[in-house]
mmCIF file of C-alpha atoms in Angstrom:
data_model
loop_
_atom_site.group_PDB
_atom_site.id
_atom_site.type_symbol
_atom_site.label_atom_id
_atom_site.label_comp_id
_atom_site.label_asym_id
_atom_site.label_seq_id
_atom_site.Cartn_x
_atom_site.Cartn_y
_atom_site.Cartn_z
ATOM 1 C CA MET Q 1 86.105 51.422 125.131
ATOM 2 C CA LYS Q 2 85.425 50.897 121.427
ATOM 3 C CA LYS Q 3 81.818 50.002 122.221
ATOM 4 C CA SER Q 4 81.454 53.238 124.179
ATOM 5 C CA LEU Q 5 82.918 55.286 121.330
ATOM 6 C CA LEU Q 6 80.711 53.498 118.832
ATOM 7 C CA SER Q 7 77.679 54.153 121.022
ATOM 8 C CA VAL Q 8 78.526 57.851 121.207
ATOM 9 C CA ALA Q 9 79.107 57.992 117.466
ATOM 10 C CA LEU Q 10 75.826 56.253 116.719
ATOM 11 C CA CYS Q 11 73.951 58.589 119.086
ATOM 12 C CA VAL Q 12 75.445 61.637 117.378
ATOM 13 C CA MET Q 13 74.652 60.264 113.927
ATOM 14 C CA THR Q 14 71.109 59.346 114.972
ATOM 15 C CA LEU Q 15 70.588 62.810 116.408
ATOM 16 C CA LEU Q 16 71.702 64.502 113.215
ATOM 17 C CA ILE Q 17 69.809 62.137 110.924
ATOM 18 C CA GLY Q 18 66.645 62.494 112.997
ATOM 19 C CA ILE Q 19 66.635 66.277 112.823
ATOM 20 C CA SER Q 20 64.697 67.681 109.928
ATOM 21 C CA PRO Q 21 66.763 70.087 107.870
ATOM 22 C CA VAL Q 22 66.512 73.645 109.094
ATOM 23 C CA SER Q 23 66.053 76.219 106.384
ATOM 24 C CA ALA Q 24 68.800 78.830 106.299
ATOM 25 C CA GLN Q 25 66.097 81.321 105.293
ATOM 26 C CA GLY Q 26 64.301 80.682 108.589
ATOM 27 C CA GLN Q 27 67.427 81.560 110.552
ATOM 28 C CA ASN Q 28 69.167 84.859 110.924
ATOM 29 C CA LYS Q 29 71.878 84.499 108.288
ATOM 30 C CA GLU Q 30 74.294 86.809 110.080
ATOM 31 C CA TYR Q 31 73.828 84.861 113.315
ATOM 32 C CA GLN Q 32 74.446 81.563 111.505
ATOM 33 C CA GLU Q 33 77.569 82.912 109.783
ATOM 34 C CA THR Q 34 78.900 84.372 113.045
ATOM 35 C CA LEU Q 35 78.230 81.138 114.907
ATOM 36 C CA HIS Q 36 79.999 79.191 112.146
ATOM 37 C CA LYS Q 37 83.003 81.502 112.453
ATOM 38 C CA MET Q 38 83.007 81.155 116.238
ATOM 39 C CA LEU Q 39 82.815 77.345 116.042
ATOM 40 C CA LEU Q 40 85.599 77.335 113.466
ATOM 41 C CA LEU Q 41 87.871 79.634 115.489
ATOM 42 C CA SER Q 42 87.093 77.909 118.797
ATOM 43 C CA GLY Q 43 88.115 74.506 117.466
ATOM 44 C CA GLY Q 44 84.572 73.185 117.731
ATOM 45 C CA LEU Q 45 84.373 72.320 114.046
ATOM 46 C CA ALA Q 46 87.870 70.807 114.116
ATOM 47 C CA THR Q 47 86.426 68.094 116.306
ATOM 48 C CA VAL Q 48 84.655 66.895 113.153
ATOM 49 C CA ASP Q 49 88.094 66.188 111.691
ATOM 50 C CA THR Q 50 88.836 63.813 114.565
ATOM 51 C CA MET Q 51 85.404 62.341 115.258
ATOM 52 C CA VAL Q 52 84.384 61.395 111.710
ATOM 53 C CA PRO Q 53 87.608 59.431 110.986
ATOM 54 C CA GLN Q 54 87.105 57.505 114.242
ATOM 55 C CA ILE Q 55 83.561 56.618 113.216
ATOM 56 C CA ILE Q 56 84.737 55.626 109.729
ATOM 57 C CA GLY Q 57 87.549 53.567 111.277
ATOM 58 C CA MET Q 58 85.064 51.565 113.337
ATOM 59 C CA MET Q 59 82.805 51.094 110.337
ATOM 60 C CA LYS Q 60 85.761 49.912 108.212
ATOM 61 C CA GLN Q 61 86.226 47.000 110.587
ATOM 62 C CA GLN Q 62 82.641 45.938 109.948
ATOM 63 C CA SER Q 63 82.966 46.307 106.164
ATOM 64 C CA PRO Q 64 86.495 45.233 105.196
ATOM 65 C CA SER Q 65 85.548 44.656 101.540
ATOM 66 C CA VAL Q 66 84.903 48.379 100.912
ATOM 67 C CA SER Q 67 87.786 50.007 99.032
ATOM 68 C CA GLU Q 68 89.966 52.700 100.582
ATOM 69 C CA ALA Q 69 88.955 55.107 97.790
ATOM 70 C CA THR Q 70 85.294 54.612 98.698
ATOM 71 C CA TRP Q 71 86.005 55.171 102.396
ATOM 72 C CA ASN Q 72 87.912 58.375 101.568
ATOM 73 C CA ALA Q 73 84.998 59.685 99.494
ATOM 74 C CA VAL Q 74 82.506 58.736 102.209
ATOM 75 C CA MET Q 75 84.670 60.428 104.848
ATOM 76 C CA GLU Q 76 84.746 63.724 102.966
ATOM 77 C CA LYS Q 77 80.960 63.711 102.529
ATOM 78 C CA ALA Q 78 80.475 62.751 106.176
ATOM 79 C CA LYS Q 79 82.746 65.576 107.380
ATOM 80 C CA GLN Q 80 80.878 68.108 105.257
ATOM 81 C CA PHE Q 81 77.483 66.791 106.363
ATOM 82 C CA PHE Q 82 78.448 66.860 110.042
ATOM 83 C CA SER Q 83 80.023 70.313 109.834
ATOM 84 C CA ASP Q 84 77.076 71.852 107.945
ATOM 85 C CA ASN Q 85 74.434 70.296 110.143
ATOM 86 C CA LEU Q 86 76.257 70.962 113.386
ATOM 87 C CA VAL Q 87 75.986 74.697 112.772
ATOM 88 C CA LYS Q 88 72.317 74.418 111.767
ATOM 89 C CA VAL Q 89 71.510 72.385 114.859
ATOM 90 C CA TYR Q 90 73.389 74.779 117.134
ATOM 91 C CA VAL Q 91 71.843 78.042 115.855
ATOM 92 C CA PRO Q 92 68.548 77.808 117.788
ATOM 93 C CA ILE Q 93 70.363 76.490 120.854
ATOM 94 C CA TYR Q 94 72.896 79.317 120.880
ATOM 95 C CA GLN Q 95 70.168 81.884 120.117
ATOM 96 C CA LYS Q 96 68.434 80.920 123.364
ATOM 97 C CA HIS Q 97 71.549 81.792 125.346
ATOM 98 C CA LEU Q 98 73.666 84.275 123.385
ATOM 99 C CA THR Q 99 72.892 87.356 121.337
ATOM 100 C CA LEU Q 100 74.552 88.155 118.030
ATOM 101 C CA ASP Q 101 76.566 90.805 119.881
ATOM 102 C CA ASP Q 102 77.717 88.154 122.378
ATOM 103 C CA LEU Q 103 78.884 85.923 119.527
ATOM 104 C CA LYS Q 104 80.753 88.794 117.891
ATOM 105 C CA LYS Q 105 82.605 89.448 121.153
ATOM 106 C CA ILE Q 106 83.437 85.748 121.478
ATOM 107 C CA VAL Q 107 84.748 85.742 117.890
ATOM 108 C CA ALA Q 108 86.905 88.766 118.781
ATOM 109 C CA PHE Q 109 88.331 86.789 121.704
ATOM 110 C CA TYR Q 110 89.107 83.804 119.469
ATOM 111 C CA GLU Q 111 90.874 86.132 117.051
ATOM 112 C CA SER Q 112 93.204 87.271 119.868
ATOM 113 C CA PRO Q 113 96.505 85.402 120.474
ATOM 114 C CA VAL Q 114 95.243 83.538 123.548
ATOM 115 C CA GLY Q 115 91.934 82.801 121.803
ATOM 116 C CA LYS Q 116 93.807 81.358 118.811
ATOM 117 C CA LYS Q 117 95.813 79.187 121.184
ATOM 118 C CA LEU Q 118 92.652 77.966 122.910
ATOM 119 C CA GLY Q 119 91.002 77.254 119.554
ATOM 120 C CA ALA Q 120 94.037 75.292 118.382
ATOM 121 C CA VAL Q 121 94.168 73.041 121.457
ATOM 122 C CA THR Q 122 90.408 72.598 121.962
ATOM 123 C CA PRO Q 123 90.074 69.515 119.704
ATOM 124 C CA ALA Q 124 92.850 67.715 121.607
ATOM 125 C CA ILE Q 125 91.377 68.754 124.960
ATOM 126 C CA THR Q 126 87.946 67.540 123.831
ATOM 127 C CA MET Q 127 89.229 64.151 122.706
ATOM 128 C CA GLU Q 128 91.347 63.668 125.833
ATOM 129 C CA GLY Q 129 88.384 64.740 127.945
ATOM 130 C CA MET Q 130 86.102 62.245 126.232
ATOM 131 C CA THR Q 131 88.592 59.446 126.872
ATOM 132 C CA ALA Q 132 89.029 60.461 130.507
ATOM 133 C CA GLY Q 133 85.260 60.805 130.913
ATOM 134 C CA GLN Q 134 84.667 57.330 129.497
ATOM 135 C CA GLN Q 135 87.236 55.877 131.909
ATOM 136 C CA LEU Q 136 85.658 57.722 134.830
ATOM 137 C CA GLY Q 137 82.229 56.493 133.726
ATOM 138 C CA MET Q 138 83.435 52.881 133.682
ATOM 139 C CA GLU Q 139 84.914 53.317 137.165
ATOM 140 C CA LEU Q 140 81.619 54.803 138.347
ATOM 141 C CA VAL Q 141 79.652 51.844 137.003
ATOM 142 C CA THR Q 142 82.062 49.494 138.809
ATOM 143 C CA LEU Q 143 81.627 51.452 142.055
ATOM 144 C CA ILE Q 144 77.835 51.407 141.753
ATOM 145 C CA GLN Q 145 77.826 47.684 141.052
ATOM 146 C CA ARG Q 146 80.060 47.023 144.102
ATOM 147 C CA GLU Q 147 77.754 49.139 146.276
ATOM 148 C CA LEU Q 148 74.684 47.284 145.016
ATOM 149 C CA ASP Q 149 76.408 43.959 145.669
ATOM 150 C CA ALA Q 150 77.403 45.108 149.173
ATOM 151 C CA HIS Q 151 73.739 45.865 149.886
ATOM 152 C CA GLY Q 152 72.675 42.383 148.770
ATOM 153 C CA ASN Q 153 71.336 43.424 145.346
ATOM 154 C CA LYS Q 154 73.004 40.956 143.005
#
């Protein structure tokens, strides 16, 4: 399970590190700001607050000599980096599928009582879903391996 989480974390970090910085001038500033607001209200950015500490926790085990103060400083920078770059990475993706007007309507939903509730529980749902998905994935691999074995492919 930890290896799976570490693999996911490393993939996410590699993805973000491998992406060249996108100039805010090259993007529609209003679109970027609206998307940021939507991700904030929807709970999407709150996932950073749960994912980054998990990544740091795994890295702490590999580097036990690093002080807690250093890890805290690194965590704050990592959260800011991930949050800032997540929005930049998502702008062109969202622009392919949603207009600025669409985003504004989604923001309006997330500002409603039920939208606020959804935004508040989304990080927990996401984390629980990831855990359940990893378990299901492991069961799937076991099933596939049994089927291969049953067909004489060992």
